[in-house]
GROMACS .gro file of C-alpha atoms in nm:
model
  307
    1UNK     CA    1  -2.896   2.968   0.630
    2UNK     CA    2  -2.679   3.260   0.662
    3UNK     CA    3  -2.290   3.262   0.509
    4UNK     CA    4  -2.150   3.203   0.800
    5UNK     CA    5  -2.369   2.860   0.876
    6UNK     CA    6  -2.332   2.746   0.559
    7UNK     CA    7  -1.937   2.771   0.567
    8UNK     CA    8  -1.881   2.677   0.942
    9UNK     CA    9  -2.111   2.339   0.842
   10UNK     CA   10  -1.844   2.304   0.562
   11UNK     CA   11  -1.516   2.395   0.760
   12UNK     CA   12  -1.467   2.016   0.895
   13UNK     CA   13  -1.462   1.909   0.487
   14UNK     CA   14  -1.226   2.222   0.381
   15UNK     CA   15  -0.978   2.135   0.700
   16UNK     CA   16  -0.962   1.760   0.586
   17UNK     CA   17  -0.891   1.843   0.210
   18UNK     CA   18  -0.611   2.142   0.311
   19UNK     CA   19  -0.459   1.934   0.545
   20UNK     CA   20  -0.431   1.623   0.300
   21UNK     CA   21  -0.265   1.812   0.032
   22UNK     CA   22  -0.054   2.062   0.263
   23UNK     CA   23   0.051   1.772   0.554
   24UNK     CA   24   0.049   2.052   0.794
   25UNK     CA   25  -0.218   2.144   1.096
   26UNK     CA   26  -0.102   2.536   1.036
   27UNK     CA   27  -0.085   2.577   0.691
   28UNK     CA   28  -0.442   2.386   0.652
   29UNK     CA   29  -0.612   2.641   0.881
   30UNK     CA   30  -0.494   2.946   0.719
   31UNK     CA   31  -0.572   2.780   0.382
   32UNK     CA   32  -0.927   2.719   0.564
   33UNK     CA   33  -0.908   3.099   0.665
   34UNK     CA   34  -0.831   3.263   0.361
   35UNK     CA   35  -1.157   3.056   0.184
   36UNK     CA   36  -1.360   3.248   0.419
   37UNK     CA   37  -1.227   3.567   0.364
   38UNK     CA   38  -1.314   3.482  -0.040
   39UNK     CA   39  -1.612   3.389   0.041
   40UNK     CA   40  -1.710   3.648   0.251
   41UNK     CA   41  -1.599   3.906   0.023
   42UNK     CA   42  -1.796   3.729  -0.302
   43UNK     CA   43  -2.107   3.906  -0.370
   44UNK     CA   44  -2.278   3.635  -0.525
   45UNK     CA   45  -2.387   3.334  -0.385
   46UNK     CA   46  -2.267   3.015  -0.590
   47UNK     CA   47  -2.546   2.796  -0.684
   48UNK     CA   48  -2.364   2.468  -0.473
   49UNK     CA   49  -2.109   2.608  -0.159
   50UNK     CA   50  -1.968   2.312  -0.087
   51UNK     CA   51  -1.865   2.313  -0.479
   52UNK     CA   52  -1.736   2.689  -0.458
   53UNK     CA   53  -1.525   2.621  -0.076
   54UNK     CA   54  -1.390   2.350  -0.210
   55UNK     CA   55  -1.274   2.445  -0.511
   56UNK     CA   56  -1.129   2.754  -0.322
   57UNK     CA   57  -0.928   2.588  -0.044
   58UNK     CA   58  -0.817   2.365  -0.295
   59UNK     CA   59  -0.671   2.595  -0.529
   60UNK     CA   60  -0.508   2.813  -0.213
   61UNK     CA   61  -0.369   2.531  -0.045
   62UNK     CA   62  -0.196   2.397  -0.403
   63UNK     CA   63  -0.055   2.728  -0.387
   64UNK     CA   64   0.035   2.691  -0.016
   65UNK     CA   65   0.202   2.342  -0.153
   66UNK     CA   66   0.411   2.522  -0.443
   67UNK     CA   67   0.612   2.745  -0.201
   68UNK     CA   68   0.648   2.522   0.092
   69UNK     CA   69   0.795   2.254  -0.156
   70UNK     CA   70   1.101   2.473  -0.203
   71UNK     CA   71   1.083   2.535   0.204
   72UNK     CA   72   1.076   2.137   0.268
   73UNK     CA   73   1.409   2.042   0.005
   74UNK     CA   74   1.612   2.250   0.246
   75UNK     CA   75   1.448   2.094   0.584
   76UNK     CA   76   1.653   1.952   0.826
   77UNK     CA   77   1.631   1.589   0.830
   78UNK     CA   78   1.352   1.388   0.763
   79UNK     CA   79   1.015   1.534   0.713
   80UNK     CA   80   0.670   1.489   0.869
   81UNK     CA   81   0.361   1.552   0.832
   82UNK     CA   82   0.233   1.810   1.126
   83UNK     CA   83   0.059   1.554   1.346
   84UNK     CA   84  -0.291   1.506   1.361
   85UNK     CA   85  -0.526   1.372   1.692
   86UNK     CA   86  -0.851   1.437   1.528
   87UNK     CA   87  -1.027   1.424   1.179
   88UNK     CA   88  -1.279   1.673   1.197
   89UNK     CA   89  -1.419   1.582   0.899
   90UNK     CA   90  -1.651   1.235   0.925
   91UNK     CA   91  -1.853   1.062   0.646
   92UNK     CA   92  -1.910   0.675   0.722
   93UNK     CA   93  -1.989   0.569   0.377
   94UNK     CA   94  -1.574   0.675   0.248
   95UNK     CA   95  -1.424   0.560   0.633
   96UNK     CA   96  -1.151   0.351   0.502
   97UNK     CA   97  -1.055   0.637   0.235
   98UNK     CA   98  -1.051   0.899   0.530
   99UNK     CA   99  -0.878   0.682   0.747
  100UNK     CA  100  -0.659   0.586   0.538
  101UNK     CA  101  -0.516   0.869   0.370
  102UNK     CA  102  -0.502   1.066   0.707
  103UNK     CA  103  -0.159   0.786   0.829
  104UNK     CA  104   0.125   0.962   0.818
  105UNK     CA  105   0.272   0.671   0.564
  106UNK     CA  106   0.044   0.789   0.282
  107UNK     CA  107   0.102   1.103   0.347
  108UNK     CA  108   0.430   1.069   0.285
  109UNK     CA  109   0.368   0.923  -0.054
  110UNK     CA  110   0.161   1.218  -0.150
  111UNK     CA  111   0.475   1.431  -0.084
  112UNK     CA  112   0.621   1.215  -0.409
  113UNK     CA  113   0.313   1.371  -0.640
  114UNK     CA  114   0.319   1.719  -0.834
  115UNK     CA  115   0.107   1.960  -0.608
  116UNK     CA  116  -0.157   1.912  -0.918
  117UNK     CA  117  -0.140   1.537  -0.890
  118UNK     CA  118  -0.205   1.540  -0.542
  119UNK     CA  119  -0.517   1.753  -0.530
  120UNK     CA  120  -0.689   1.558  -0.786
  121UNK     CA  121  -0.644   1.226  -0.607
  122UNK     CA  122  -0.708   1.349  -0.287
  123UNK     CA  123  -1.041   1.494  -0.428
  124UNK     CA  124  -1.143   1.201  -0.628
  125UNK     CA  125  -1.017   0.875  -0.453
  126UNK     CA  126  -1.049   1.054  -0.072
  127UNK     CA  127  -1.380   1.242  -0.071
  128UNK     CA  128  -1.525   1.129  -0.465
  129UNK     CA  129  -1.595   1.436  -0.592
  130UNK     CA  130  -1.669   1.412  -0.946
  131UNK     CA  131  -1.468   1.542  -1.239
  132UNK     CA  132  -1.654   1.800  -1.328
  133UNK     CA  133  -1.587   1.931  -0.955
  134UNK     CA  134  -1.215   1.873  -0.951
  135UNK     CA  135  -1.173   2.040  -1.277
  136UNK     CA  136  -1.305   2.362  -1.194
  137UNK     CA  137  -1.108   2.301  -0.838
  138UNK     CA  138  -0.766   2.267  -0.991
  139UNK     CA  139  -0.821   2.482  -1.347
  140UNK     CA  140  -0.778   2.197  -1.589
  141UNK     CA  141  -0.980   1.992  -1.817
  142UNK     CA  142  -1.161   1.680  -1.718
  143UNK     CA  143  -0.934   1.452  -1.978
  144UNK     CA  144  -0.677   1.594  -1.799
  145UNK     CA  145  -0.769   1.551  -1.448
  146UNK     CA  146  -0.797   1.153  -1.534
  147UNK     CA  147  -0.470   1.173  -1.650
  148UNK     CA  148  -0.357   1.334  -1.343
  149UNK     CA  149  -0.545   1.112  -1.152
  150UNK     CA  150  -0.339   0.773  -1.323
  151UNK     CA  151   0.025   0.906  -1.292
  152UNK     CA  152  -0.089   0.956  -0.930
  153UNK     CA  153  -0.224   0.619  -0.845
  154UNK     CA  154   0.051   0.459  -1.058
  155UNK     CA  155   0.249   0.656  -0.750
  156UNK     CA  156   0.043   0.573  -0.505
  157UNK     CA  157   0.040   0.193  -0.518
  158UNK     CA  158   0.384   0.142  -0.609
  159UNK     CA  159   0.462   0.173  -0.264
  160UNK     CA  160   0.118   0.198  -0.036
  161UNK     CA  161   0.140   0.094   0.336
  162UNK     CA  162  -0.109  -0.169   0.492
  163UNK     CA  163  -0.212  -0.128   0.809
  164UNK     CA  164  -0.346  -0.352   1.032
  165UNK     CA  165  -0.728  -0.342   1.056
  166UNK     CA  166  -0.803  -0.483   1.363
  167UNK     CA  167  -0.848  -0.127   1.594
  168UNK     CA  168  -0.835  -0.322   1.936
  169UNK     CA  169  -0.554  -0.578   1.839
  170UNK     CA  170  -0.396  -0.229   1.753
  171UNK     CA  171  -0.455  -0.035   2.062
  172UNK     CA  172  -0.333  -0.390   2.264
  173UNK     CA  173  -0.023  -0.394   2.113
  174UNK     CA  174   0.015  -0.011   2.169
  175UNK     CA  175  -0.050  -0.037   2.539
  176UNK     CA  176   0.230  -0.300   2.580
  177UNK     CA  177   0.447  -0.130   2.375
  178UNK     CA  178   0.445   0.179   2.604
  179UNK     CA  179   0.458  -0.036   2.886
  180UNK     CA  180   0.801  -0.183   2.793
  181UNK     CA  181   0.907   0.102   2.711
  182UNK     CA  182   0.817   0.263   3.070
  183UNK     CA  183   1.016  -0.022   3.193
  184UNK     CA  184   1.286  -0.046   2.926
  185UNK     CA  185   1.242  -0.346   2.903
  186UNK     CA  186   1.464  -0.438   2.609
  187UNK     CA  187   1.315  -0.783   2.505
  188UNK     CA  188   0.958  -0.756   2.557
  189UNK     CA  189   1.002  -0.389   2.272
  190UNK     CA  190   1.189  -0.695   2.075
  191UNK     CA  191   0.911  -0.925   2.075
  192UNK     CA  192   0.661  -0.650   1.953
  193UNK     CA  193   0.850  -0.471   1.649
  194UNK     CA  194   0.886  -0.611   1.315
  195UNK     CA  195   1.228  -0.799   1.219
  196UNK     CA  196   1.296  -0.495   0.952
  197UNK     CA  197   1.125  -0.182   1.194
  198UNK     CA  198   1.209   0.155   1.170
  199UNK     CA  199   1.244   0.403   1.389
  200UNK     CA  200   1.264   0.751   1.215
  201UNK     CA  201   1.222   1.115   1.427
  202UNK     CA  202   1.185   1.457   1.291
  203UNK     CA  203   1.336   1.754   1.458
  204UNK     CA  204   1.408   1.990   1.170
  205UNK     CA  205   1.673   2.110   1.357
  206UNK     CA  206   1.508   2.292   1.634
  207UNK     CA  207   1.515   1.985   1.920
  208UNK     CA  208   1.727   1.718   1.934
  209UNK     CA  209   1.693   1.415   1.737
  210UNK     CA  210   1.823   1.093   1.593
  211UNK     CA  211   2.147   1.144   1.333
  212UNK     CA  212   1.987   0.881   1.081
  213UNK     CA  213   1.711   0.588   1.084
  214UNK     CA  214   1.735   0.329   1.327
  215UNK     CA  215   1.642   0.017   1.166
  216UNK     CA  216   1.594  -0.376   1.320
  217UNK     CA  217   1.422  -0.467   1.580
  218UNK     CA  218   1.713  -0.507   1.840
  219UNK     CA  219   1.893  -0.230   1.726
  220UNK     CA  220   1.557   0.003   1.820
  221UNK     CA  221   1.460  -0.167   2.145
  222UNK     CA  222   1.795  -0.078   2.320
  223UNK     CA  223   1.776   0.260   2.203
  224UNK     CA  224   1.395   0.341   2.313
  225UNK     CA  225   1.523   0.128   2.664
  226UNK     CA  226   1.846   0.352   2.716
  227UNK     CA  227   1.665   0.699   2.627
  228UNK     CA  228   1.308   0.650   2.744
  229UNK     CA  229   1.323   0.539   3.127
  230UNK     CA  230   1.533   0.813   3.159
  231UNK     CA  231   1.283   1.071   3.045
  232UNK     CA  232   1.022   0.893   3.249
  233UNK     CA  233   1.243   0.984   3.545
  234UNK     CA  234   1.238   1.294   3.429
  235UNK     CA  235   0.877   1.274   3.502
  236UNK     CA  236   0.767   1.238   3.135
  237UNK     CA  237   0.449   1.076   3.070
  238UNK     CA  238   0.322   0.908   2.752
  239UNK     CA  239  -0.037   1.009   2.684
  240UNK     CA  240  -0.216   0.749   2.439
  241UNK     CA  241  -0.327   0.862   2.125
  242UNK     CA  242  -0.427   0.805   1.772
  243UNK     CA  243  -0.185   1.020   1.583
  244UNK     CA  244  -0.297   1.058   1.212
  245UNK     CA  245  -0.507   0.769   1.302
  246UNK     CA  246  -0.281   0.529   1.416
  247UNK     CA  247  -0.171   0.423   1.738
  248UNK     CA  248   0.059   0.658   1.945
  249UNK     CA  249   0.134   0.862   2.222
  250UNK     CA  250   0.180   1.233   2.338
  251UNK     CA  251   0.485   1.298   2.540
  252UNK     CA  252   0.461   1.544   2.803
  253UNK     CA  253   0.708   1.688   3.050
  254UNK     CA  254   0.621   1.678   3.365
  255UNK     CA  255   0.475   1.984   3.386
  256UNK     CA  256   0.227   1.814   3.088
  257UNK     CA  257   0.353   2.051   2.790
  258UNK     CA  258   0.380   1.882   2.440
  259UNK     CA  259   0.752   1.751   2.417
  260UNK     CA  260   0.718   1.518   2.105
  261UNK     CA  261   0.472   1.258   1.922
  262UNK     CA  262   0.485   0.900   1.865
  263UNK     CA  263   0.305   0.739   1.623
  264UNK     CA  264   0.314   0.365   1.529
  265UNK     CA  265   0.273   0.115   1.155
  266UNK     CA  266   0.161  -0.182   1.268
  267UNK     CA  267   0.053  -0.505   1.085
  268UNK     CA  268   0.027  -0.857   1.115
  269UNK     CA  269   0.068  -0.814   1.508
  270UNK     CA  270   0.412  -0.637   1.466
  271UNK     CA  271   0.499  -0.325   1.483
  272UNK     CA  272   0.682  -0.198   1.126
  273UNK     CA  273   0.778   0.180   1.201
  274UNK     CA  274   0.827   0.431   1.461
  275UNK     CA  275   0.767   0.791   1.373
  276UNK     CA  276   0.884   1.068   1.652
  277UNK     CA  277   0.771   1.412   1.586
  278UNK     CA  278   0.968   1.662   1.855
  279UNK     CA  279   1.029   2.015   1.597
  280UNK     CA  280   0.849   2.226   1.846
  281UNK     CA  281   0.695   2.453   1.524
  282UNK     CA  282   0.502   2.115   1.430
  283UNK     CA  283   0.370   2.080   1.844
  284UNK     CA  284   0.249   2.388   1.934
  285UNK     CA  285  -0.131   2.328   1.813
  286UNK     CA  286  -0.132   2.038   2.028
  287UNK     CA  287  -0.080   2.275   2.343
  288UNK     CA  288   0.217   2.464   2.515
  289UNK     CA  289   0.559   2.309   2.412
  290UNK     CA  290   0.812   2.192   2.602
  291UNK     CA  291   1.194   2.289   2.587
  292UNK     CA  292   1.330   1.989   2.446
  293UNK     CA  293   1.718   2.099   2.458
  294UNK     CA  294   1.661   2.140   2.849
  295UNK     CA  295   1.489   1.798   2.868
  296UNK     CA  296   1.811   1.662   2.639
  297UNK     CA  297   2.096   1.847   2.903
  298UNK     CA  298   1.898   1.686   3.194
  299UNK     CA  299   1.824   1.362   3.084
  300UNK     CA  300   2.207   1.374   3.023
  301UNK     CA  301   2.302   1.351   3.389
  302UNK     CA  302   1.972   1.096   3.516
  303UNK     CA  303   2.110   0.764   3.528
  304UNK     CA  304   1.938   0.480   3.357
  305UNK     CA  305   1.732   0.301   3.605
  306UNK     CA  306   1.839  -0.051   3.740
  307UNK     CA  307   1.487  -0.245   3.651
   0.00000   0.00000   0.00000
């Protein structure tokens, strides 16, 4: 098998570890990028590859994590992960680890752990490498990789999501959801979200977006049923999706460029948190982005419809 097989059979695995400890589509790719160029330019072959890429995008994209932390303290509003459709990386026998850690919730709560801390439970409690792997990944001893690995699960389950499990009670619930909120219909949103819901959007400044969370259930269905039948008169279209592996949508103008992403908590038949992605520098590997500002100043003058 020639370099290039060997790491192109490996790129779905180097994506999915990048993008867990960077949160970004982008900055995952060029991490991906740059372990090729290493590779390619080594001119020994290591005696395991997937030991020697993954060690290498791992140590890059900890990098990568170091300078965009100073980058994200000065962000504009809330942050987000970049949003994700599709996992390239599959391996049935760790499918609730993968799917798990992909949500945009826990990948929040990775944000909370040192860039060190993160890499080592990614590595161990996402894909199970062994120690002996993650040291040589991250430059530290074994001891202290199971320390690492502690102070981050001590992090991690203070304050883990649950999800519900059920994908086709999920994807139900989604499909009325959009439907009320084609219609605006104010109580049937009510009856779907959770008592305590959310509804959080990031912009970073560069589209419009919300001033602060929204949170309770009626205080988020009239908002999504005064702003959302007008952008479907706009002739917006929600496009259902799993975003970061939960239920969702990709908005689209009507001439079907990216104009945000919506992606839904739900559990226990309810849903617990709205997350709106619209910053068009988080869109753009999704497809050609819309202007949101012009979509904002329009929507301004449609009046809401009489349903």
């Amino acid at each position: 098998m020639s370099k290039v097989e060997e790491f192109e059979e490996l790129r779905p695995l180097l994506f999915s570890i990048a993008y867990r400890i960077l949160g970004s589509v982008g900055e995952a790719e060029d991490a991906v990028q740059e372990t090729w160029l290493r590779f390619d330019g080594s001119s020994t072959r290591p005696t395991s590859t997937k030991a020697f890429l993954s060690a290498a995008v791992t140590r890059i994209a900890i990098d990568v994590l170091r300078s965009a932390r100073v980058r994200r303290e000065e962000y504009v509003g809330p942050w987000f992960p970049e949003p994700l459709l599709s996992d390239p990386y599959e391996d049935p026998a760790r499918a609730v680890e993968l799917a798990d850690s992909v949500s945009m919730a826990v990948l929040l709560l990775l944000e909370r752990l040192s860039p060190l801390e993160r890499a080592v439970f990614v590595l161990r409690d996402v894909f199970a490498f062994g120690f002996d792997e993650i040291a040589a990944a991250v430059g530290r001893s074994e001891a202290a990789c199971r320390q690492l690995l502690v102070r981050a699960r001590r992090h991690m389950q203070a304050g883990r999501p649950r999800f519900e499990t059920a994908r086709a009670e999920r994807e139900e619930l989604a499909a009325r959801f959009f439907e009320a909120l084609r219609e605006g219909d104010v109580g049937g949103l009510r009856e779907l979200l959770a008592a305590d819901v959310s509804m959080v959007g990031d912009g970073g400044g560069k589209a419009p977006q919300l001033a602060r969370a929204v949170v309770g259930a009626q205080n988020v269905a009239r908002l999504l049923a005064a702003v959302y039948p007008r952008l479907t008169g706009l002739g917006l279209t929600f496009e259902p999706q799993e975003i970061n592996g939960q239920p969702g949508a990709v908005v689209r103008d009507r001439d079907g460029r990216v104009l945000q992403t919506l992606a839904l908590d739900v559990l226990d038949g309810r849903i617990q948190a709205i997350r709106s992605v619209i910053n068009p520098e988080k869109l753009g590997h999704l497809g050609p982005v819309a202007d949101a500002w012009a979509i904002h100043r329009e929507a301004k003058h449609v009046r809401r419809p009489a349903w």
